[in-house]
Coordinates of C-alpha atoms in Angstrom, one line a residue:
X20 CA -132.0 52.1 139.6
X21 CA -131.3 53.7 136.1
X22 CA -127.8 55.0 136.2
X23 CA -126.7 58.1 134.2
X24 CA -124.8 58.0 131.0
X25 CA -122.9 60.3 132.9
X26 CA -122.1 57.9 135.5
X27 CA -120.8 55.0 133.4
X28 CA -119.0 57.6 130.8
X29 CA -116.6 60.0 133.1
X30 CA -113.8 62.1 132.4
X31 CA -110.8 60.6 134.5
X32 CA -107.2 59.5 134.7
X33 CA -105.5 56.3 134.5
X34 CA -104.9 53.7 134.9
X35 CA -107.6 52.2 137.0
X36 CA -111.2 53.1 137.1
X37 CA -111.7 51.3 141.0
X38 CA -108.1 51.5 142.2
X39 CA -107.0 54.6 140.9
X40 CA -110.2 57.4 140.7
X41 CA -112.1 55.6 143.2
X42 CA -109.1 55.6 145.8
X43 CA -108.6 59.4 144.9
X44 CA -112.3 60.3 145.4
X45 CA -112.4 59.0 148.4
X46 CA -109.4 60.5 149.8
X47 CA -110.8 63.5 148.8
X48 CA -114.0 63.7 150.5
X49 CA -112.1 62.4 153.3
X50 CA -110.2 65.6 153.2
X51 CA -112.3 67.8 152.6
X52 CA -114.4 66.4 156.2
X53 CA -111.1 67.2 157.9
X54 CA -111.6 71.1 158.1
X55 CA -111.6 72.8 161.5
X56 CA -110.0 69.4 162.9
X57 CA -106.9 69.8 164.4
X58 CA -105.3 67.3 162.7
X59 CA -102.4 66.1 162.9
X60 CA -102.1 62.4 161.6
X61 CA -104.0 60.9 158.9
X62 CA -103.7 57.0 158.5
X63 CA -105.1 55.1 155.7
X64 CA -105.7 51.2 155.5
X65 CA -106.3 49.5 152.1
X66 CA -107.6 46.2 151.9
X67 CA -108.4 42.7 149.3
X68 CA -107.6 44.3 146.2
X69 CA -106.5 47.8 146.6
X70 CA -104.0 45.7 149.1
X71 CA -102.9 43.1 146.7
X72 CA -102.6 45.4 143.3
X73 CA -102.8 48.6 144.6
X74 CA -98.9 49.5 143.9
X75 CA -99.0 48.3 140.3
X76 CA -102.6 50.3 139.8
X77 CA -101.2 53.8 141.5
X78 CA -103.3 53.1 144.2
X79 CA -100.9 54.7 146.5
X80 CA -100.2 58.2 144.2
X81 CA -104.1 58.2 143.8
X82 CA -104.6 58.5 147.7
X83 CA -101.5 61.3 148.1
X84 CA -103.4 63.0 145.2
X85 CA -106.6 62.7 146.9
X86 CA -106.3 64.1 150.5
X87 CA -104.3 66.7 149.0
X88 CA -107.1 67.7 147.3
X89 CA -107.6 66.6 144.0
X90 CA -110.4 64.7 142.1
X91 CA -110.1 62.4 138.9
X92 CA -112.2 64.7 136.7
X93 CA -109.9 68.0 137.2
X94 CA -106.8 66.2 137.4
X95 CA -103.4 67.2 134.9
X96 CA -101.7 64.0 134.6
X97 CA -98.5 66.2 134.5
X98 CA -99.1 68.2 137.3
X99 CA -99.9 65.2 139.1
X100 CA -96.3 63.4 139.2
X101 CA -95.1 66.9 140.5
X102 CA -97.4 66.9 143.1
X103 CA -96.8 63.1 144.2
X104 CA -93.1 63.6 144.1
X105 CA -93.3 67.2 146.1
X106 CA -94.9 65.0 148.9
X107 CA -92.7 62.1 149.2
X108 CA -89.7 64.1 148.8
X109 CA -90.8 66.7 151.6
X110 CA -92.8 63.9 154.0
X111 CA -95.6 66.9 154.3
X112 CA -98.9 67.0 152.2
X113 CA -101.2 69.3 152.3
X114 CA -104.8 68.3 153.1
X115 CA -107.5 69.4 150.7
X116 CA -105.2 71.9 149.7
X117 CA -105.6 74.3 153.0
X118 CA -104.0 72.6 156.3
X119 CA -100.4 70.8 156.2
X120 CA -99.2 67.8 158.7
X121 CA -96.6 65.6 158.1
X122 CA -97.2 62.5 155.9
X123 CA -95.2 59.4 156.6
X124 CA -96.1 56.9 153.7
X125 CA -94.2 53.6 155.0
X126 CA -96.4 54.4 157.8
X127 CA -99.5 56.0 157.2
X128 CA -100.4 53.9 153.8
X129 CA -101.2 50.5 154.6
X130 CA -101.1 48.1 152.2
X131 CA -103.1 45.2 154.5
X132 CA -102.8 41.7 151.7
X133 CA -104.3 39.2 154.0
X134 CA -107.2 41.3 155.0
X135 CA -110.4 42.0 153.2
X136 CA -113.8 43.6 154.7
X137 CA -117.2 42.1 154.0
X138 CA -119.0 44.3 151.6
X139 CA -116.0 44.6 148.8
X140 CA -112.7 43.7 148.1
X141 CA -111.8 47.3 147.3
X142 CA -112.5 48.9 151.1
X143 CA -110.5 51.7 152.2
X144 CA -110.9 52.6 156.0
X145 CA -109.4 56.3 156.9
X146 CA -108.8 57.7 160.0
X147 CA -107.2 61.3 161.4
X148 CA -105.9 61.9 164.4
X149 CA -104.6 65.1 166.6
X150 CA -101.2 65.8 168.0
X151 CA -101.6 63.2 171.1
X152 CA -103.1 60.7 168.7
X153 CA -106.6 61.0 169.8
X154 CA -109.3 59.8 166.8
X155 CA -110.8 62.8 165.5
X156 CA -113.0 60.7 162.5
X157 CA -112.7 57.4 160.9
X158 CA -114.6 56.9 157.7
X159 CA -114.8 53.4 155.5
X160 CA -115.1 53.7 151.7
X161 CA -115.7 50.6 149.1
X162 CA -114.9 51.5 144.9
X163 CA -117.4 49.5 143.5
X164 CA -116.1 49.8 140.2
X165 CA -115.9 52.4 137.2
X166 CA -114.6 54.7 139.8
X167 CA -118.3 54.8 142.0
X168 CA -117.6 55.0 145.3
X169 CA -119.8 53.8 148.5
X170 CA -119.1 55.0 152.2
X171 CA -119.9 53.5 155.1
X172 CA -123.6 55.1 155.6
X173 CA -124.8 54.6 152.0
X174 CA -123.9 51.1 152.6
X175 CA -125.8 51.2 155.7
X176 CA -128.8 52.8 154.1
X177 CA -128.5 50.3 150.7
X178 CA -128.0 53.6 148.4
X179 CA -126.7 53.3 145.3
X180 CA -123.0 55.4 144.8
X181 CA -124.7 58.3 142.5
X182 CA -128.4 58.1 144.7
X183 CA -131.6 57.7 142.8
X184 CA -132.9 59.9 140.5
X185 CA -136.7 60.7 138.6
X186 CA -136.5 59.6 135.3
X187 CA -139.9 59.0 133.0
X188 CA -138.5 55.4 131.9
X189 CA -137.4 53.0 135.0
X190 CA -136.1 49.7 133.7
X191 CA -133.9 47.2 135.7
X192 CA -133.7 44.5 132.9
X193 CA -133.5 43.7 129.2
X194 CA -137.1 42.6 129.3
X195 CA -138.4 46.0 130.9
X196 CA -136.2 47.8 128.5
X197 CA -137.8 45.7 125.1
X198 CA -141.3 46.3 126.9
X199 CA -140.4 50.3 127.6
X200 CA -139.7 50.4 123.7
X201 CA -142.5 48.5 122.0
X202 CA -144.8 50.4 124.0
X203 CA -143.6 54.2 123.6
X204 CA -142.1 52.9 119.8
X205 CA -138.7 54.5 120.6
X206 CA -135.1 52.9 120.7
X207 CA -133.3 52.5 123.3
X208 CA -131.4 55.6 122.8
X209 CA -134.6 57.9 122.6
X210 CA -135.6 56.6 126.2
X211 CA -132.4 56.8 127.8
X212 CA -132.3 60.7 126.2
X213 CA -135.4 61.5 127.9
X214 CA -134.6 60.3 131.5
X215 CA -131.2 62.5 131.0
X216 CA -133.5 65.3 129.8
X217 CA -135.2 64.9 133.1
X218 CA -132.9 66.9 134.8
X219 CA -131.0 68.4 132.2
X220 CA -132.0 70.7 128.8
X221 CA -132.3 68.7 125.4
X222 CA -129.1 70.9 124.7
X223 CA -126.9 70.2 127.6
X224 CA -127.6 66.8 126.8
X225 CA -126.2 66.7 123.8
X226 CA -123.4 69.0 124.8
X227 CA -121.9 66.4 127.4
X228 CA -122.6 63.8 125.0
X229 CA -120.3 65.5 123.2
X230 CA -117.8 66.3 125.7
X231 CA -117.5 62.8 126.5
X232 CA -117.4 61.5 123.0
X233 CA -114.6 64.2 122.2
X234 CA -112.6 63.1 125.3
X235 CA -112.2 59.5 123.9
X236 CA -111.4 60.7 120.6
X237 CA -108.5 63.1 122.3
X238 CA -107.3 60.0 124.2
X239 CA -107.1 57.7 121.1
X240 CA -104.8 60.5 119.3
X241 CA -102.8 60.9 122.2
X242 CA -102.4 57.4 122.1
X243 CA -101.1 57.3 118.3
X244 CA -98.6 60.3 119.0
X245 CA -97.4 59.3 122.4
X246 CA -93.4 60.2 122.2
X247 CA -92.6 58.3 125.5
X248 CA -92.8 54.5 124.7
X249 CA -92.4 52.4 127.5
X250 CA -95.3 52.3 129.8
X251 CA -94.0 52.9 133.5
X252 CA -94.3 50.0 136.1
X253 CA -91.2 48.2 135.7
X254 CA -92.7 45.3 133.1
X255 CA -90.9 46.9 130.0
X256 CA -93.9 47.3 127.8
X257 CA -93.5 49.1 125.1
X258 CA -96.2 51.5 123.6
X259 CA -97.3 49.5 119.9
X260 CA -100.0 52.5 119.0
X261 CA -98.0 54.6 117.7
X262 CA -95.4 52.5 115.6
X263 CA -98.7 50.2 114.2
X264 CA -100.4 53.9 113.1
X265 CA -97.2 54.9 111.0
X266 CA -97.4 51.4 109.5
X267 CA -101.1 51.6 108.3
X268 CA -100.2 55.2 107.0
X269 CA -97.4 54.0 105.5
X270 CA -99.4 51.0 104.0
X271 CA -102.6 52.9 102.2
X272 CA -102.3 52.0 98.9
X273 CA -101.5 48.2 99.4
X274 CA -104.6 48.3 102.1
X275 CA -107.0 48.7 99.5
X276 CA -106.8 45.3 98.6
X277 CA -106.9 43.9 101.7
X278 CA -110.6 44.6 103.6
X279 CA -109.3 43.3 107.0
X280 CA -107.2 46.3 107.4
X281 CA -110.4 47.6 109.2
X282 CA -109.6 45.5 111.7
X283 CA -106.2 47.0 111.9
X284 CA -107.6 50.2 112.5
X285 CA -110.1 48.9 115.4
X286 CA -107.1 47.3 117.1
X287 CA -105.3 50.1 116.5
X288 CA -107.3 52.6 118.3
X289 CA -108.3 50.1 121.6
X290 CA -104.6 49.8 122.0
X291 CA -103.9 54.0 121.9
X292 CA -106.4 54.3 124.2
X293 CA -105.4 51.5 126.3
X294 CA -101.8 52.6 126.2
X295 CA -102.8 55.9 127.2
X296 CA -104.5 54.8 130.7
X297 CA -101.6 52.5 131.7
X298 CA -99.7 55.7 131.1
X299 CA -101.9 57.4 134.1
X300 CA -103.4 59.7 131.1
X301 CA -106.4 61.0 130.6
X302 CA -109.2 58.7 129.5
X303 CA -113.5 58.4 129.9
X304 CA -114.6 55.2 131.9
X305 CA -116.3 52.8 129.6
X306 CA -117.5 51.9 131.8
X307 CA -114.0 51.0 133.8
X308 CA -110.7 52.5 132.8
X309 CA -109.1 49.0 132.3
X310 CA -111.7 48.5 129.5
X311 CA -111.5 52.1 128.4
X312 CA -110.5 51.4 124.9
X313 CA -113.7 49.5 123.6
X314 CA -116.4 51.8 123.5
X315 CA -113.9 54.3 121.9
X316 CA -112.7 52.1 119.4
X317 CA -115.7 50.7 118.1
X318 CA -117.6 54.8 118.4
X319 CA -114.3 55.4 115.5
X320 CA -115.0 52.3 113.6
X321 CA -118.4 53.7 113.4
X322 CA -118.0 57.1 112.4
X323 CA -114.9 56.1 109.8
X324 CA -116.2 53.6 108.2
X325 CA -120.3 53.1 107.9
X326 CA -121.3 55.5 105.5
X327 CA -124.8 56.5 107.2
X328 CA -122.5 57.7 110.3
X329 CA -123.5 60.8 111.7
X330 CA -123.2 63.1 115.0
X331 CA -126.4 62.0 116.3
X332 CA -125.8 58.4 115.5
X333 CA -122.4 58.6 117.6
X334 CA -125.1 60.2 120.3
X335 CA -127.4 57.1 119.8
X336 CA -124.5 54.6 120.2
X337 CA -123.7 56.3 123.8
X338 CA -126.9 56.8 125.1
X339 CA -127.5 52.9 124.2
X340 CA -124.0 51.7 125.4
X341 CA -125.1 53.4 128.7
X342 CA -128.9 51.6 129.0
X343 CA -126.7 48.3 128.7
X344 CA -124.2 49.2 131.2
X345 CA -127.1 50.8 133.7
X346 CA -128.3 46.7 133.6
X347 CA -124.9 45.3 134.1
X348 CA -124.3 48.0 136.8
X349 CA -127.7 47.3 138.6
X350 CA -127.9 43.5 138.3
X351 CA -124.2 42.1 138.3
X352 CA -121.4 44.3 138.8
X353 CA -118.8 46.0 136.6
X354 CA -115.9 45.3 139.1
X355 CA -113.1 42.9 138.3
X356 CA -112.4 42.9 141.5
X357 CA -116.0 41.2 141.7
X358 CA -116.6 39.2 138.8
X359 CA -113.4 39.5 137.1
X360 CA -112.7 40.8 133.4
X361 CA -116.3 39.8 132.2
X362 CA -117.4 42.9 134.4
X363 CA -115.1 45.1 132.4
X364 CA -113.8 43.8 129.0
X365 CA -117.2 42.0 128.6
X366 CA -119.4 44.7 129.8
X367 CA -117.9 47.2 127.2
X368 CA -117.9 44.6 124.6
X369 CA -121.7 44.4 124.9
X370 CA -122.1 48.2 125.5
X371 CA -120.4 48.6 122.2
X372 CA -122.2 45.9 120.4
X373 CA -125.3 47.2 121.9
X374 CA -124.4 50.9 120.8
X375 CA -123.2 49.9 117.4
X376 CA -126.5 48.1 116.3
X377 CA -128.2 51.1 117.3
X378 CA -125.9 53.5 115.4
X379 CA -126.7 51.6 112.2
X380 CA -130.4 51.8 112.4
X381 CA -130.9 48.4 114.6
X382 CA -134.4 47.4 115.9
X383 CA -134.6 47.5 120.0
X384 CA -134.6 43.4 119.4
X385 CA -131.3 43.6 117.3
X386 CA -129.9 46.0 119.7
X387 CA -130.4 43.5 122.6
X388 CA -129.2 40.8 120.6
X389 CA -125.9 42.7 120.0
X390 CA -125.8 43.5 123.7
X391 CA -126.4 39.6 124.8
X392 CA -124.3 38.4 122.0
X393 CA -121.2 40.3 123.1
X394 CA -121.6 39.5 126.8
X395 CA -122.0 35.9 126.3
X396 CA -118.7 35.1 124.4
X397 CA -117.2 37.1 127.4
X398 CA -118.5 34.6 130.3
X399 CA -116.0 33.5 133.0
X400 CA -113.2 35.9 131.8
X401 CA -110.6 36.6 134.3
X402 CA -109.0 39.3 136.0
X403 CA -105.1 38.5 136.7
X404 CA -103.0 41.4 135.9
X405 CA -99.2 40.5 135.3
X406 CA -97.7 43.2 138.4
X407 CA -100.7 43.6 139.3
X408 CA -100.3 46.2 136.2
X409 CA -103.5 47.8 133.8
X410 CA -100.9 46.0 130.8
X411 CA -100.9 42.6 130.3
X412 CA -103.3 41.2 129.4
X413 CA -105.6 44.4 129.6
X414 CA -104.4 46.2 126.9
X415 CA -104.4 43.4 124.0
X416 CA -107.9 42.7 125.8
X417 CA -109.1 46.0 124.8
X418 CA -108.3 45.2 121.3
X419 CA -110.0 41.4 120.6
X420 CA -112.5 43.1 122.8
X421 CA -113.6 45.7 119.8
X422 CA -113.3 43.4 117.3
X423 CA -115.6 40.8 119.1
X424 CA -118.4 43.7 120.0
X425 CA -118.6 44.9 116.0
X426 CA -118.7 41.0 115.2
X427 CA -121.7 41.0 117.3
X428 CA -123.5 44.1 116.4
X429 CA -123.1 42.8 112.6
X430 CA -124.3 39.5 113.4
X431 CA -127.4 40.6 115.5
X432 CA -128.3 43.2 112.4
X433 CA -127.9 39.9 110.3
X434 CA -131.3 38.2 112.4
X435 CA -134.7 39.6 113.3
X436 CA -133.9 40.3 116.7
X437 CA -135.5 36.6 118.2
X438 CA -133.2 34.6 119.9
X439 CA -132.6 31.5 122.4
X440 CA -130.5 33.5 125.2
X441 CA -131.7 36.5 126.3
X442 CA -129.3 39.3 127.8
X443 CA -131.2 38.9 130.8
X444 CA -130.1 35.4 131.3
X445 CA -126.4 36.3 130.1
X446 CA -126.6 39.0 132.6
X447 CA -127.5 37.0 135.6
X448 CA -125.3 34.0 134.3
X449 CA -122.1 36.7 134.3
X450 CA -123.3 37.5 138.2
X451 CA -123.4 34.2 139.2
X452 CA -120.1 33.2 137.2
X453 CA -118.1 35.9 139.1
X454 CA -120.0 35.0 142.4
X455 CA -118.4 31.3 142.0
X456 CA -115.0 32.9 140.4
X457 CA -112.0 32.0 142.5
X458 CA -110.8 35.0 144.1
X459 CA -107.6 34.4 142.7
X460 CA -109.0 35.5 139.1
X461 CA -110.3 39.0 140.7
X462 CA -107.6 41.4 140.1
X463 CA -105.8 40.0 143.2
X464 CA -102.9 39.3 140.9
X465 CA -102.8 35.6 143.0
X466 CA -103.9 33.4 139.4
X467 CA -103.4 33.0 136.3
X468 CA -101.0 35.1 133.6
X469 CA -100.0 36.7 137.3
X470 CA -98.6 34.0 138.7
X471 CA -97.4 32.4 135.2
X472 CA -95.3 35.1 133.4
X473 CA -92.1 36.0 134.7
X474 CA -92.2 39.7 135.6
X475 CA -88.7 40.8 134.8

């Protein structure tokens, strides 16, 4: 299957694509099944890694939020605490917004650490019940990652989280994609524009291109003017966007001597972003939240700095990001609670490498190369979140990660587009990497900087 730009680039809230937006979506179809039951209980289980990070990712405010109604995209981070708080402080919560029962969270969230169910280590099982505790439904969900979300019967019939859609151009590898562009003589971002134009107008394309480009942008400023500077959770990390943005204003004139202050900038903007989702704000999936900050950073890099930038270049850099995602989606996984970080950090480093070569007038062989190159410097990176927190080392992740996808996107413009490795192998060699990962390096929070910083 193709997938969307739309559904690797959505409009959410922090600060985890799979245990935050995912948990809430599913919460809120749940609800939403529950009207006309009489119910009077609902129970909810989480398992693997919702169990073992859950608290430190919000999994737990994202499921209050959920069955009482609301959905990542609509979300107001501020209205949000109010409506957490209202519920734990009254022990009521009302389901999709129309029925109210009682809500016991010590009892009815389960956070079950030694279990894990076979399909995914991010399952959520549901179930409601009426006043004499008979089951009225029980439903099983699995977030497979950039806040995509599976039930039990689309697992059953092998569907995809989105389901299929008709596009003109079907490709489920790099090779197909290469062959799909010598043939037609288009890029990559021309063929992923006319499978979106399938089912939408040329004009509405471009409108939620922009909509999701915009979003990012919003998020890094947010970032850089954030007043509140220590990111909740209880790890005392301190916001650096903001302070490091008054610094490079502050340091203009001496910066002209100095070209790497580029790189400044880049870091800058990954971080503010980054910042921003461990805050629970509002941020795009690129194609997770926990590597949020990449494709943004990299999209600014290329519209301040390389003079040929233009508004339908920034188009051409997400509509290519999103063909190299759709492969990583459809062939591997883009779960750190699958393959670890290289599903996240390293899928959005190639994504940006991949939409950055395009940007700046890359061949379809370049672009690839960009793609492959950033994935490959990314194998057998690991998912262990001190607290089980989207902080350390996420956040600084996001940073190196930009800088690594415009040092592959410039070094793949530098060739002809051949190379040894194709992103086909890099692809399969990521799957088969996070396949063999210890499950203590999957956002379990068991491994690693987890277990070898102390928390307080």
């Amino acid at each position: 299957m193709v997938a969307s730009t739309f559904d690797l680039f959505k409009i959410g809230v922090g600060p985890s694509s799979s245990h935050t937006m995912g948990p809430m979506t599913a919460a809120a179809d749940f609800a939403r099944r529950l009207a006309g039951l009489a119910v009077a209980r609902v129970e909810v289980s989480l398992f693997g890694s919702l169990a073992l990070t859950g608290k430190g990712h919000a999994t737990d405010r994202a499921v209050l939020l959920g069955l009482a109604g609301h959905v990542p995209a609509t979300l107001d981070p501020d209205l949000a605490e109010r409506v957490v708080d209202a519920i734990r402080a009254s022990g009521r919560i009302l389901l999709d917004g129309m029925a109210e029962i009682g809500f016991d969270e010590d009892r009815d969230l389960k956070f079950l650490q030694r279990e894990r169910l076979d399909f995914h280590s991010n399952a959520m099982r549901f179930a409601a019940f009426d006043a004499e505790g008979v089951a009225l439904l029980r439903r099983v969900y699995y977030s497979v990652g950039g806040g995509a979300v599976l039930d039990e019967d689309q697992i059953t019939r092998n569907a995809a989280p989105e389901g299929g859609w008709d596009v003109p151009h079907v490709f489920r590898s790099g090779a197909e994609l290469l062959a799909h562009a010598a043939r037609s003589g288009k890029s990559f971002a021309e063929l992923m524009r006319e499978n979106e134009e399938a089912s939408l107008p040329p004009e509405a394309v471009s409108e939620r291109l922009g909509l999701i480009r915009d979003a990012m942008m919003a998020c890094v400023d947010r970032g850089l003017r954030a007043e509140t500077i220590e990111l909740p959770g209880g790890l005392r990390v301190m916001r650096r966007a903001p302070g490091i943005h008054r610094k490079l204003i502050e340091r203009q004139e001496r910066a002209l001597s100095d070209p790497l202050t580029v790189i400044d900038w880049v870091n800058l903007w990954a971080l503010a972003v980054n910042e921003e989702n461990a805050a629970g704000g509002r941020v795009v999936t690129a194609p997770t939240n926990g590597a949020a900050g990449i494709v943004p950073a990299v999209l600014r890099y290329y519209e301040r700095f390389v003079p040929s930038a233009s508004r339908r270049g920034s188009e051409d850099f997400l509509l290519t990001a999103a063909a190299i995602g759709s492969l990583f989606k459809e062939n591997a996984s883009i779960s750190g609670a699958e393959v670890g970080c290289q599903g996240e950090v390293g899928v959005a480093c190639s994504m940006a490498a991949a939409g950055l070569a395009a940007a700046m007038g890359g061949t379809p062989g370049q672009v690839e190369n960009a793609a492959e190159i950033g994935m490959e410097h990314n194998l057998g990176l690991t998912c262990d979140p001190v607290g089980g927190l989207v902080q350390v080392p996420c956040i600084e992740r996001n940073a190196v990660g930009s800088i690594k996808a415009i040092e592959a996107a410039r070094l793949a413009m530098l060739g002809d587009g051949t190379h040894r490795v194709s992103l086909d192998q890099v692809v399969e060699t990521m799957h088969r990497t996070g396949l063999d990962m210890s499950e203590r390096y999957k956002e379990t929070s068991l491994g690693g900087l987890a277990v070898n910083v102390v928390e307080c």
